[in-house]
Structure formats: structure tokens, C-alpha cells
Amino acid sequence: MSIIELNELTKDYGNHKGIFDLNFQVKEGEVFGYLGPNGAGKTTTIRHLMGFLTPDKGSAHILGKDCTVSSAAIMKELGYLPAEIAFFDGMNGMDFLKFMGEMRGLTDTSYRDKLIEQFELDTRGGIRKMSKGMKQKLGIICAFMHDPKVLILDEPTSGLDPLMQRRFAELILSEKSKGKTILMSSHSFEEIERTCDRVGIIRQGDLVAIEDIHVLKEKRRKTYLITFDSPAAAAAFEQKDGFDRITVNHATAKVSILGNVSGLVQELSHYTVLDLDIENSSLEDVFMQYYGDSIKNATVLK
């Protein structure tokens, strides 16, 4: 069953700015990662899901309801974390959470209090004086505290330190175990790899790929650092065909391989190898394969 569904969703701002003919679904209980550089269309997509924008063409649905005409009904079942959070500066953290809880009809605050403890947030402090990371924690708690069925999270770990990023990943996995449906854009490849079932990759407003996270992992290149017994042996190996990206430094060769390594093993049997180290490429490297040279001047996810 699809909880979130986009059909030919298009918003054209001109000069190929916007989103174009987006088609994808997020299934019930799935965590879907939405990746792309700044300006690719992630936030524009999410604003359509929230009913903040009206598409030029196509539609977006959550829980079977049209996001444009039924946004109020959808919001009752939804948790939302925007990329830029608007707060009331005159409030402290607890005032804000109580205010948002009252708007949502929240009566049981036990989960809210658990999240406050989990993210080590001092809610007594004035929002105006809070750091970016503290405000982000406040936004996360606000998005999750009413135990929504569906969560839409736009760059949720922005401003969080590594410890809190880990806590957030643990929260996502916990919510996933409860059957929650989650769509999130992210600047953290490690986070996507740890938490997501599938990943959509958007490029200049076009959806260029939707992949199972396990498929993306299989597309990683493996890099082997091979130390031979002499520079001459390394130079001879460099001349061999059938391997990608061979570089040699003195007696050490660096070779990158996608897929089966049996050919490398067979070739190395003809040499005296003193040391062999293996490195897996990151998910970011896989992501870059979808972008190529066109992304060089863009702000890439970090």
C-alpha cells in the first residue's frame, strides 16, 4: 500500500527551475531517502506534499488524500520538519512545544518528554538565544511528539552534532519498527545508508533514479591498495587491461573495481604481493555516478 504518491508532479519556474514529471510512491512502513544537491528540487517537492504549493501539472497524495485540496485533513496524521523552522522568538522551548501540542490536541505528553531527554534539550532556554542545533532538536521533537503515522522531514540533521545525528538515526529506526512511513531529504549519506529502504535521486528537478538501498551498496566500487615487492612489478601491473582507475606510486598500485574481483585475484597470482588493503567507496561516490560532471559547480551533499 502506497502512503505517499506523486503522479507527474510538475512546478515550472522557467529556465528549467522547479520539478518536472515526478513519479514515485512511498510504501507503508518504508523509510524513503530523497537525495540531491541544493537547488535540485527536494524542498519544492516537499512543499507540494505539505500543500504549500499548487502544482502546474500532476498531483501528490498522502493517505489517499490530495495534498492540494485536503492538506488540513492530512496534517492531522502528519509530522513535518521544514528545512527552515519558524519559531516564536518570545517563547522558550517548552512554551513552543506546549503551544504546538495544544494545536494538535496532544494530551499525552510522555513521548514528548522522552524525546526531550533523548535529545538532551534544555527547554527552559529562550528560543531567540538557542543555537542552530538546539532549534533543530526542538523542531525534531515537535515533528515526532504526537506520534504521527507519516513523517515528512526536510534535511532533519542540519545543525546537529555527530552524537545527535546518531540519536536521530536511532529515532528513525525506532519509528520504522512501529510501521511509520517516512520521507526525508538528507545531507548525511551515512544516515541514509543506516535508515532508508529506498532512495530517490533528484537532479535539476528531474528524478534520475530510484534505487533500493541494497542495490546502491552493490554499485559501490571497491578500491584495492596493492603493495608489490618492487616498483618494476607495480609498473608492469599498471599496464594490464581489464581494470579501472589504476594509479601507481612507487611499489604501490591503487585499482578500483566494480563487481567481480576474480580477474584481479588471478592477475595478482603472477606477482609477489607484500600487502593488500581494501576500501569500499562511500554511498556519496555512488551518488556522484548519477551526476557526473554536471554536479561540479553545484553544492553537493556532505
PDB file of C-alpha atoms in Angstrom:
ATOM      1  CA  MET A   1       0.000   0.000   0.000  1.00  0.00           C
ATOM      2  CA  SER A   2       1.358   3.418  -1.019  1.00  0.00           C
ATOM      3  CA  ILE A   3       1.076   6.087   1.679  1.00  0.00           C
ATOM      4  CA  ILE A   4       2.727   8.866  -0.341  1.00  0.00           C
ATOM      5  CA  GLU A   5       2.210   9.041  -4.094  1.00  0.00           C
ATOM      6  CA  LEU A   6       3.375  11.533  -6.716  1.00  0.00           C
ATOM      7  CA  ASN A   7       1.999  11.414 -10.256  1.00  0.00           C
ATOM      8  CA  GLU A   8       3.570  13.601 -12.961  1.00  0.00           C
ATOM      9  CA  LEU A   9       4.094  16.304 -10.328  1.00  0.00           C
ATOM     10  CA  THR A  10       5.382  19.444 -12.039  1.00  0.00           C
ATOM     11  CA  LYS A  11       6.152  23.002 -10.970  1.00  0.00           C
ATOM     12  CA  ASP A  12       7.919  25.007 -13.671  1.00  0.00           C
ATOM     13  CA  TYR A  13       9.520  28.302 -12.642  1.00  0.00           C
ATOM     14  CA  GLY A  14      11.195  28.744 -16.031  1.00  0.00           C
ATOM     15  CA  ASN A  15      14.821  28.251 -17.086  1.00  0.00           C
ATOM     16  CA  HIS A  16      14.477  24.613 -16.022  1.00  0.00           C
ATOM     17  CA  LYS A  17      13.945  25.646 -12.407  1.00  0.00           C
ATOM     18  CA  GLY A  18      11.400  23.600 -10.491  1.00  0.00           C
ATOM     19  CA  ILE A  19      10.351  19.952 -10.562  1.00  0.00           C
ATOM     20  CA  PHE A  20       9.257  18.017 -13.616  1.00  0.00           C
ATOM     21  CA  ASP A  21       7.030  14.955 -14.040  1.00  0.00           C
ATOM     22  CA  LEU A  22       7.940  13.390 -10.708  1.00  0.00           C
ATOM     23  CA  ASN A  23       6.549   9.892 -10.255  1.00  0.00           C
ATOM     24  CA  PHE A  24       7.223   7.828  -7.160  1.00  0.00           C
ATOM     25  CA  GLN A  25       5.495   6.147  -4.236  1.00  0.00           C
ATOM     26  CA  VAL A  26       6.466   5.587  -0.623  1.00  0.00           C
ATOM     27  CA  LYS A  27       5.020   2.390   0.778  1.00  0.00           C
ATOM     28  CA  GLU A  28       3.512   1.907   4.204  1.00  0.00           C
ATOM     29  CA  GLY A  29       6.239   1.356   6.795  1.00  0.00           C
ATOM     30  CA  GLU A  30       9.004   2.469   4.428  1.00  0.00           C
ATOM     31  CA  VAL A  31      11.763   4.997   5.026  1.00  0.00           C
ATOM     32  CA  PHE A  32      12.424   6.793   1.738  1.00  0.00           C
ATOM     33  CA  GLY A  33      15.522   8.957   1.322  1.00  0.00           C
ATOM     34  CA  TYR A  34      15.394  11.905  -1.077  1.00  0.00           C
ATOM     35  CA  LEU A  35      18.845  12.973  -2.266  1.00  0.00           C
ATOM     36  CA  GLY A  36      20.137  15.780  -4.415  1.00  0.00           C
ATOM     37  CA  PRO A  37      22.315  18.901  -4.273  1.00  0.00           C
ATOM     38  CA  ASN A  38      20.946  22.217  -3.095  1.00  0.00           C
ATOM     39  CA  GLY A  39      18.516  23.596  -5.668  1.00  0.00           C
ATOM     40  CA  ALA A  40      17.718  20.195  -7.168  1.00  0.00           C
ATOM     41  CA  GLY A  41      14.048  20.363  -6.138  1.00  0.00           C
ATOM     42  CA  LYS A  42      13.869  18.470  -2.845  1.00  0.00           C
ATOM     43  CA  THR A  43      12.234  21.242  -0.839  1.00  0.00           C
ATOM     44  CA  THR A  44       9.903  22.168  -3.708  1.00  0.00           C
ATOM     45  CA  THR A  45       8.711  18.562  -3.764  1.00  0.00           C
ATOM     46  CA  ILE A  46       8.150  18.545  -0.015  1.00  0.00           C
ATOM     47  CA  ARG A  47       6.248  21.847  -0.119  1.00  0.00           C
ATOM     48  CA  HIS A  48       3.839  20.281  -2.596  1.00  0.00           C
ATOM     49  CA  LEU A  49       3.350  17.323  -0.262  1.00  0.00           C
ATOM     50  CA  MET A  50       2.532  19.761   2.533  1.00  0.00           C
ATOM     51  CA  GLY A  51       0.019  21.605   0.362  1.00  0.00           C
ATOM     52  CA  PHE A  52       2.010  24.838   0.462  1.00  0.00           C
ATOM     53  CA  LEU A  53       2.376  24.926  -3.336  1.00  0.00           C
ATOM     54  CA  THR A  54      -0.075  24.148  -6.132  1.00  0.00           C
ATOM     55  CA  PRO A  55       1.404  22.100  -8.987  1.00  0.00           C
ATOM     56  CA  ASP A  56       1.271  23.258 -12.591  1.00  0.00           C
ATOM     57  CA  LYS A  57       0.568  19.662 -13.555  1.00  0.00           C
ATOM     58  CA  GLY A  58       0.113  16.326 -11.850  1.00  0.00           C
ATOM     59  CA  SER A  59      -0.752  15.543  -8.252  1.00  0.00           C
ATOM     60  CA  ALA A  60       0.543  14.480  -4.859  1.00  0.00           C
ATOM     61  CA  HIS A  61      -1.383  12.298  -2.427  1.00  0.00           C
ATOM     62  CA  ILE A  62      -0.806  11.281   1.190  1.00  0.00           C
ATOM     63  CA  LEU A  63      -3.004   8.591   2.751  1.00  0.00           C
ATOM     64  CA  GLY A  64      -5.113   8.682  -0.397  1.00  0.00           C
ATOM     65  CA  LYS A  65      -5.908  12.387   0.000  1.00  0.00           C
ATOM     66  CA  ASP A  66      -4.949  15.085  -2.488  1.00  0.00           C
ATOM     67  CA  CYS A  67      -2.271  17.280  -0.921  1.00  0.00           C
ATOM     68  CA  THR A  68      -3.601  20.424  -2.596  1.00  0.00           C
ATOM     69  CA  VAL A  69      -7.271  20.168  -1.603  1.00  0.00           C
ATOM     70  CA  SER A  70      -7.062  18.119   1.621  1.00  0.00           C
ATOM     71  CA  SER A  71      -3.950  19.485   3.326  1.00  0.00           C
ATOM     72  CA  ALA A  72      -5.784  20.248   6.599  1.00  0.00           C
ATOM     73  CA  ALA A  73      -7.019  16.659   6.923  1.00  0.00           C
ATOM     74  CA  ILE A  74      -3.583  15.280   6.023  1.00  0.00           C
ATOM     75  CA  MET A  75      -1.843  17.446   8.624  1.00  0.00           C
ATOM     76  CA  LYS A  76      -3.745  15.678  11.408  1.00  0.00           C
ATOM     77  CA  GLU A  77      -1.905  12.444  10.550  1.00  0.00           C
ATOM     78  CA  LEU A  78       1.426  14.044   9.696  1.00  0.00           C
ATOM     79  CA  GLY A  79       4.662  15.079  11.369  1.00  0.00           C
ATOM     80  CA  TYR A  80       6.608  17.739   9.472  1.00  0.00           C
ATOM     81  CA  LEU A  81      10.084  19.192   9.881  1.00  0.00           C
ATOM     82  CA  PRO A  82      10.848  22.016   7.425  1.00  0.00           C
ATOM     83  CA  ALA A  83      14.325  22.895   6.220  1.00  0.00           C
ATOM     84  CA  GLU A  84      13.937  26.322   7.818  1.00  0.00           C
ATOM     85  CA  ILE A  85      11.940  26.288  11.032  1.00  0.00           C
ATOM     86  CA  ALA A  86       9.880  29.338  12.035  1.00  0.00           C
ATOM     87  CA  PHE A  87       9.676  29.874  15.788  1.00  0.00           C
ATOM     88  CA  PHE A  88       8.124  32.471  18.054  1.00  0.00           C
ATOM     89  CA  ASP A  89      11.185  34.169  19.483  1.00  0.00           C
ATOM     90  CA  GLY A  90       9.387  35.351  22.620  1.00  0.00           C
ATOM     91  CA  MET A  91       8.822  31.769  23.784  1.00  0.00           C
ATOM     92  CA  ASN A  92      11.109  29.311  25.460  1.00  0.00           C
ATOM     93  CA  GLY A  93      11.383  25.742  24.207  1.00  0.00           C
ATOM     94  CA  MET A  94       8.686  24.268  26.449  1.00  0.00           C
ATOM     95  CA  ASP A  95       6.274  27.116  25.691  1.00  0.00           C
ATOM     96  CA  PHE A  96       6.630  26.340  21.994  1.00  0.00           C
ATOM     97  CA  LEU A  97       6.132  22.592  22.450  1.00  0.00           C
ATOM     98  CA  LYS A  98       3.058  23.176  24.619  1.00  0.00           C
ATOM     99  CA  PHE A  99       1.641  25.610  22.070  1.00  0.00           C
ATOM    100  CA  MET A 100       2.153  23.171  19.192  1.00  0.00           C
ATOM    101  CA  GLY A 101       0.800  20.317  21.305  1.00  0.00           C
ATOM    102  CA  GLU A 102      -2.384  22.252  22.042  1.00  0.00           C
ATOM    103  CA  MET A 103      -2.837  22.967  18.340  1.00  0.00           C
ATOM    104  CA  ARG A 104      -2.612  19.236  17.662  1.00  0.00           C
ATOM    105  CA  GLY A 105      -4.823  18.259  20.583  1.00  0.00           C
ATOM    106  CA  LEU A 106      -1.966  16.467  22.311  1.00  0.00           C
ATOM    107  CA  THR A 107      -2.996  15.224  25.767  1.00  0.00           C
ATOM    108  CA  ASP A 108      -0.392  12.532  26.487  1.00  0.00           C
ATOM    109  CA  THR A 109       2.980  14.266  26.704  1.00  0.00           C
ATOM    110  CA  SER A 110       5.003  11.224  27.754  1.00  0.00           C
ATOM    111  CA  TYR A 111       6.534  10.691  24.306  1.00  0.00           C
ATOM    112  CA  ARG A 112       7.351  14.383  24.045  1.00  0.00           C
ATOM    113  CA  ASP A 113       9.176  14.214  27.370  1.00  0.00           C
ATOM    114  CA  LYS A 114      11.038  11.076  26.288  1.00  0.00           C
ATOM    115  CA  LEU A 115      12.248  12.857  23.135  1.00  0.00           C
ATOM    116  CA  ILE A 116      13.370  15.880  25.160  1.00  0.00           C
ATOM    117  CA  GLU A 117      15.510  13.558  27.268  1.00  0.00           C
ATOM    118  CA  GLN A 118      16.774  11.603  24.258  1.00  0.00           C
ATOM    119  CA  PHE A 119      17.995  14.755  22.517  1.00  0.00           C
ATOM    120  CA  GLU A 120      19.248  16.374  25.739  1.00  0.00           C
ATOM    121  CA  LEU A 121      17.371  19.607  25.075  1.00  0.00           C
ATOM    122  CA  ASP A 122      17.057  22.240  27.787  1.00  0.00           C
ATOM    123  CA  THR A 123      13.552  23.519  27.008  1.00  0.00           C
ATOM    124  CA  ARG A 124      13.798  26.322  29.584  1.00  0.00           C
ATOM    125  CA  GLY A 125      16.010  28.416  27.326  1.00  0.00           C
ATOM    126  CA  GLY A 126      14.593  31.195  25.188  1.00  0.00           C
ATOM    127  CA  ILE A 127      14.306  30.264  21.517  1.00  0.00           C
ATOM    128  CA  ARG A 128      15.917  33.543  20.473  1.00  0.00           C
ATOM    129  CA  LYS A 129      19.156  32.528  22.205  1.00  0.00           C
ATOM    130  CA  MET A 130      19.169  28.914  21.002  1.00  0.00           C
ATOM    131  CA  SER A 131      21.884  27.677  18.653  1.00  0.00           C
ATOM    132  CA  LYS A 132      21.054  26.192  15.258  1.00  0.00           C
ATOM    133  CA  GLY A 133      21.482  22.695  16.682  1.00  0.00           C
ATOM    134  CA  MET A 134      19.187  23.370  19.641  1.00  0.00           C
ATOM    135  CA  LYS A 135      16.495  24.773  17.357  1.00  0.00           C
ATOM    136  CA  GLN A 136      16.836  21.698  15.153  1.00  0.00           C
ATOM    137  CA  LYS A 137      16.310  19.428  18.163  1.00  0.00           C
ATOM    138  CA  LEU A 138      13.212  21.438  19.067  1.00  0.00           C
ATOM    139  CA  GLY A 139      11.875  21.020  15.531  1.00  0.00           C
ATOM    140  CA  ILE A 140      12.508  17.271  15.586  1.00  0.00           C
ATOM    141  CA  ILE A 141      10.677  16.865  18.898  1.00  0.00           C
ATOM    142  CA  CYS A 142       7.779  18.921  17.568  1.00  0.00           C
ATOM    143  CA  ALA A 143       7.534  16.743  14.437  1.00  0.00           C
ATOM    144  CA  PHE A 144       7.539  13.448  16.356  1.00  0.00           C
ATOM    145  CA  MET A 145       5.875  14.188  19.707  1.00  0.00           C
ATOM    146  CA  HIS A 146       2.263  13.495  18.643  1.00  0.00           C
ATOM    147  CA  ASP A 147       3.191  10.041  17.278  1.00  0.00           C
ATOM    148  CA  PRO A 148       2.101  10.662  13.663  1.00  0.00           C
ATOM    149  CA  LYS A 149       1.558   7.907  11.092  1.00  0.00           C
ATOM    150  CA  VAL A 150       3.531   9.746   8.409  1.00  0.00           C
ATOM    151  CA  LEU A 151       6.643  11.918   8.714  1.00  0.00           C
ATOM    152  CA  ILE A 152       7.976  14.403   6.151  1.00  0.00           C
ATOM    153  CA  LEU A 153      11.450  15.603   7.124  1.00  0.00           C
ATOM    154  CA  ASP A 154      13.433  18.172   5.139  1.00  0.00           C
ATOM    155  CA  GLU A 155      17.156  17.969   5.990  1.00  0.00           C
ATOM    156  CA  PRO A 156      16.436  16.802   9.549  1.00  0.00           C
ATOM    157  CA  THR A 157      20.028  16.569  10.819  1.00  0.00           C
ATOM    158  CA  SER A 158      21.123  20.013   9.655  1.00  0.00           C
ATOM    159  CA  GLY A 159      22.985  21.656  12.527  1.00  0.00           C
ATOM    160  CA  LEU A 160      23.179  18.534  14.689  1.00  0.00           C
ATOM    161  CA  ASP A 161      26.499  17.325  16.079  1.00  0.00           C
ATOM    162  CA  PRO A 162      27.603  13.725  15.346  1.00  0.00           C
ATOM    163  CA  LEU A 163      26.185  12.371  18.616  1.00  0.00           C
ATOM    164  CA  MET A 164      22.760  13.884  17.964  1.00  0.00           C
ATOM    165  CA  GLN A 165      22.867  12.677  14.357  1.00  0.00           C
ATOM    166  CA  ARG A 166      23.339   9.172  15.746  1.00  0.00           C
ATOM    167  CA  ARG A 167      20.435   9.698  18.152  1.00  0.00           C
ATOM    168  CA  PHE A 168      18.297  10.857  15.256  1.00  0.00           C
ATOM    169  CA  ALA A 169      19.149   7.755  13.208  1.00  0.00           C
ATOM    170  CA  GLU A 170      18.171   5.623  16.203  1.00  0.00           C
ATOM    171  CA  LEU A 171      14.870   7.504  16.391  1.00  0.00           C
ATOM    172  CA  ILE A 172      14.156   6.857  12.710  1.00  0.00           C
ATOM    173  CA  LEU A 173      14.849   3.139  13.113  1.00  0.00           C
ATOM    174  CA  SER A 174      12.596   3.043  16.170  1.00  0.00           C
ATOM    175  CA  GLU A 175       9.765   4.764  14.289  1.00  0.00           C
ATOM    176  CA  LYS A 176      10.292   2.419  11.357  1.00  0.00           C
ATOM    177  CA  SER A 177       9.886  -0.567  13.688  1.00  0.00           C
ATOM    178  CA  LYS A 178       6.466   0.835  14.629  1.00  0.00           C
ATOM    179  CA  GLY A 179       5.383   0.821  10.984  1.00  0.00           C
ATOM    180  CA  LYS A 180       5.690   4.571  10.402  1.00  0.00           C
ATOM    181  CA  THR A 181       6.081   5.880   6.863  1.00  0.00           C
ATOM    182  CA  ILE A 182       8.895   8.402   6.498  1.00  0.00           C
ATOM    183  CA  LEU A 183      10.167  10.557   3.645  1.00  0.00           C
ATOM    184  CA  MET A 184      13.273  12.576   4.337  1.00  0.00           C
ATOM    185  CA  SER A 185      15.812  14.569   2.434  1.00  0.00           C
ATOM    186  CA  SER A 186      19.242  14.463   3.972  1.00  0.00           C
ATOM    187  CA  HIS A 187      22.758  15.852   3.833  1.00  0.00           C
ATOM    188  CA  SER A 188      24.147  12.741   5.518  1.00  0.00           C
ATOM    189  CA  PHE A 189      24.940   9.711   3.395  1.00  0.00           C
ATOM    190  CA  GLU A 190      25.716   7.674   6.496  1.00  0.00           C
ATOM    191  CA  GLU A 191      22.266   8.496   7.833  1.00  0.00           C
ATOM    192  CA  ILE A 192      20.564   7.476   4.572  1.00  0.00           C
ATOM    193  CA  GLU A 193      22.535   4.250   4.475  1.00  0.00           C
ATOM    194  CA  ARG A 194      21.644   3.366   8.068  1.00  0.00           C
ATOM    195  CA  THR A 195      17.957   4.221   7.966  1.00  0.00           C
ATOM    196  CA  CYS A 196      16.460   4.134   4.468  1.00  0.00           C
ATOM    197  CA  ASP A 197      14.901   1.293   2.499  1.00  0.00           C
ATOM    198  CA  ARG A 198      14.967   3.108  -0.844  1.00  0.00           C
ATOM    199  CA  VAL A 199      16.496   6.275  -2.208  1.00  0.00           C
ATOM    200  CA  GLY A 200      15.245   8.712  -4.834  1.00  0.00           C
ATOM    201  CA  ILE A 201      17.876  10.865  -6.536  1.00  0.00           C
ATOM    202  CA  ILE A 202      16.753  14.188  -7.999  1.00  0.00           C
ATOM    203  CA  ARG A 203      18.823  16.215 -10.437  1.00  0.00           C
ATOM    204  CA  GLN A 204      17.807  19.669 -11.694  1.00  0.00           C
ATOM    205  CA  GLY A 205      14.162  18.911 -10.963  1.00  0.00           C
ATOM    206  CA  ASP A 206      14.165  15.502 -12.636  1.00  0.00           C
ATOM    207  CA  LEU A 207      14.059  12.197 -10.784  1.00  0.00           C
ATOM    208  CA  VAL A 208      17.052  10.365 -12.245  1.00  0.00           C
ATOM    209  CA  ALA A 209      16.911   7.178 -10.168  1.00  0.00           C
ATOM    210  CA  ILE A 210      15.008   5.293  -7.519  1.00  0.00           C
ATOM    211  CA  GLU A 211      17.062   2.514  -6.010  1.00  0.00           C
ATOM    212  CA  ASP A 212      16.797   0.022  -3.196  1.00  0.00           C
ATOM    213  CA  ILE A 213      19.492   0.880  -0.662  1.00  0.00           C
ATOM    214  CA  HIS A 214      20.963  -2.609  -1.021  1.00  0.00           C
ATOM    215  CA  VAL A 215      21.256  -2.117  -4.796  1.00  0.00           C
ATOM    216  CA  LEU A 216      23.103   1.153  -4.234  1.00  0.00           C
ATOM    217  CA  LYS A 217      25.514  -0.595  -1.910  1.00  0.00           C
ATOM    218  CA  GLU A 218      26.188  -3.218  -4.582  1.00  0.00           C
ATOM    219  CA  LYS A 219      27.068  -0.429  -7.020  1.00  0.00           C
ATOM    220  CA  ARG A 220      29.909   0.685  -4.831  1.00  0.00           C
ATOM    221  CA  ARG A 221      33.353   0.348  -6.274  1.00  0.00           C
ATOM    222  CA  LYS A 222      35.977  -1.470  -4.262  1.00  0.00           C
ATOM    223  CA  THR A 223      39.424   0.095  -4.195  1.00  0.00           C
ATOM    224  CA  TYR A 224      42.449  -2.128  -3.597  1.00  0.00           C
ATOM    225  CA  LEU A 225      45.802  -0.795  -2.411  1.00  0.00           C
ATOM    226  CA  ILE A 226      48.365  -3.353  -3.515  1.00  0.00           C
ATOM    227  CA  THR A 227      51.989  -3.226  -2.394  1.00  0.00           C
ATOM    228  CA  PHE A 228      54.317  -5.181  -4.677  1.00  0.00           C
ATOM    229  CA  ASP A 229      57.856  -6.303  -3.966  1.00  0.00           C
ATOM    230  CA  SER A 230      59.308  -3.722  -6.367  1.00  0.00           C
ATOM    231  CA  PRO A 231      58.392  -0.582  -8.346  1.00  0.00           C
ATOM    232  CA  ALA A 232      59.015  -2.557 -11.541  1.00  0.00           C
ATOM    233  CA  ALA A 233      56.305  -5.058 -10.606  1.00  0.00           C
ATOM    234  CA  ALA A 234      53.855  -2.240  -9.849  1.00  0.00           C
ATOM    235  CA  ALA A 235      54.655  -0.604 -13.189  1.00  0.00           C
ATOM    236  CA  ALA A 236      54.093  -3.901 -15.006  1.00  0.00           C
ATOM    237  CA  PHE A 237      50.730  -4.349 -13.291  1.00  0.00           C
ATOM    238  CA  GLU A 238      49.743  -0.828 -14.327  1.00  0.00           C
ATOM    239  CA  GLN A 239      49.937  -1.866 -17.993  1.00  0.00           C
ATOM    240  CA  LYS A 240      47.376  -4.642 -17.591  1.00  0.00           C
ATOM    241  CA  ASP A 241      43.968  -4.275 -19.220  1.00  0.00           C
ATOM    242  CA  GLY A 242      40.623  -5.035 -17.606  1.00  0.00           C
ATOM    243  CA  PHE A 243      40.909  -2.855 -14.507  1.00  0.00           C
ATOM    244  CA  ASP A 244      39.571   0.644 -13.904  1.00  0.00           C
ATOM    245  CA  ARG A 245      41.446   3.575 -12.422  1.00  0.00           C
ATOM    246  CA  ILE A 246      44.894   2.108 -11.887  1.00  0.00           C
ATOM    247  CA  THR A 247      47.363   4.540 -10.322  1.00  0.00           C
ATOM    248  CA  VAL A 248      50.873   3.692  -9.192  1.00  0.00           C
ATOM    249  CA  ASN A 249      53.090   5.323  -6.571  1.00  0.00           C
ATOM    250  CA  HIS A 250      56.477   3.648  -6.254  1.00  0.00           C
ATOM    251  CA  ALA A 251      55.734  -0.012  -5.427  1.00  0.00           C
ATOM    252  CA  THR A 252      52.054   0.523  -4.558  1.00  0.00           C
ATOM    253  CA  ALA A 253      49.206   0.321  -7.049  1.00  0.00           C
ATOM    254  CA  LYS A 254      45.679   1.568  -6.439  1.00  0.00           C
ATOM    255  CA  VAL A 255      42.997  -0.133  -8.513  1.00  0.00           C
ATOM    256  CA  SER A 256      39.243   0.453  -8.498  1.00  0.00           C
ATOM    257  CA  ILE A 257      36.883  -2.361  -9.464  1.00  0.00           C
ATOM    258  CA  LEU A 258      33.122  -2.563  -9.839  1.00  0.00           C
ATOM    259  CA  GLY A 259      31.708  -6.060  -9.469  1.00  0.00           C
ATOM    260  CA  ASN A 260      33.545  -9.374  -9.584  1.00  0.00           C
ATOM    261  CA  VAL A 261      37.173  -9.360  -8.404  1.00  0.00           C
ATOM    262  CA  SER A 262      38.156 -12.791  -9.701  1.00  0.00           C
ATOM    263  CA  GLY A 263      40.166 -11.235 -12.547  1.00  0.00           C
ATOM    264  CA  LEU A 264      42.211  -9.213 -10.078  1.00  0.00           C
ATOM    265  CA  VAL A 265      42.878 -12.253  -7.904  1.00  0.00           C
ATOM    266  CA  GLN A 266      44.016 -14.244 -10.915  1.00  0.00           C
ATOM    267  CA  GLU A 267      46.321 -11.472 -12.132  1.00  0.00           C
ATOM    268  CA  LEU A 268      47.887 -10.929  -8.704  1.00  0.00           C
ATOM    269  CA  SER A 269      48.822 -14.603  -8.547  1.00  0.00           C
ATOM    270  CA  HIS A 270      51.609 -13.758 -11.015  1.00  0.00           C
ATOM    271  CA  TYR A 271      53.207 -11.240  -8.625  1.00  0.00           C
ATOM    272  CA  THR A 272      54.739 -11.145  -5.182  1.00  0.00           C
ATOM    273  CA  VAL A 273      52.300  -9.078  -3.127  1.00  0.00           C
ATOM    274  CA  LEU A 274      53.553  -7.743   0.211  1.00  0.00           C
ATOM    275  CA  ASP A 275      50.350  -6.074   1.368  1.00  0.00           C
ATOM    276  CA  LEU A 276      46.719  -5.698   0.276  1.00  0.00           C
ATOM    277  CA  ASP A 277      44.203  -3.239   1.704  1.00  0.00           C
ATOM    278  CA  ILE A 278      40.564  -2.949   0.634  1.00  0.00           C
ATOM    279  CA  GLU A 279      38.450   0.200   0.705  1.00  0.00           C
ATOM    280  CA  ASN A 280      34.739   0.397  -0.087  1.00  0.00           C
ATOM    281  CA  SER A 281      33.570   3.520  -1.876  1.00  0.00           C
ATOM    282  CA  SER A 282      31.045   5.567   0.045  1.00  0.00           C
ATOM    283  CA  LEU A 283      27.397   5.996  -0.839  1.00  0.00           C
ATOM    284  CA  GLU A 284      28.390   9.520  -1.828  1.00  0.00           C
ATOM    285  CA  ASP A 285      30.646   8.078  -4.537  1.00  0.00           C
ATOM    286  CA  VAL A 286      27.704   6.086  -5.881  1.00  0.00           C
ATOM    287  CA  PHE A 287      25.565   9.213  -5.812  1.00  0.00           C
ATOM    288  CA  MET A 288      28.181  11.072  -7.847  1.00  0.00           C
ATOM    289  CA  GLN A 289      27.927   8.442 -10.573  1.00  0.00           C
ATOM    290  CA  TYR A 290      24.400   9.692 -11.273  1.00  0.00           C
ATOM    291  CA  TYR A 291      25.568  13.294 -11.537  1.00  0.00           C
ATOM    292  CA  GLY A 292      28.932  13.177 -13.260  1.00  0.00           C
ATOM    293  CA  ASP A 293      30.470  16.428 -14.455  1.00  0.00           C
ATOM    294  CA  SER A 294      27.188  18.345 -14.267  1.00  0.00           C
ATOM    295  CA  ILE A 295      27.402  18.477 -10.483  1.00  0.00           C
ATOM    296  CA  LYS A 296      30.868  20.002 -10.241  1.00  0.00           C
ATOM    297  CA  ASN A 297      29.543  23.531  -9.867  1.00  0.00           C
ATOM    298  CA  ALA A 298      26.702  22.559  -7.537  1.00  0.00           C
ATOM    299  CA  THR A 299      26.671  22.350  -3.765  1.00  0.00           C
ATOM    300  CA  VAL A 300      26.939  18.635  -3.155  1.00  0.00           C
ATOM    301  CA  LEU A 301      25.514  16.806  -0.177  1.00  0.00           C
ATOM    302  CA  LYS A 302      28.047  16.328   2.586  1.00  0.00           C
TER     303      LYS A 302
END
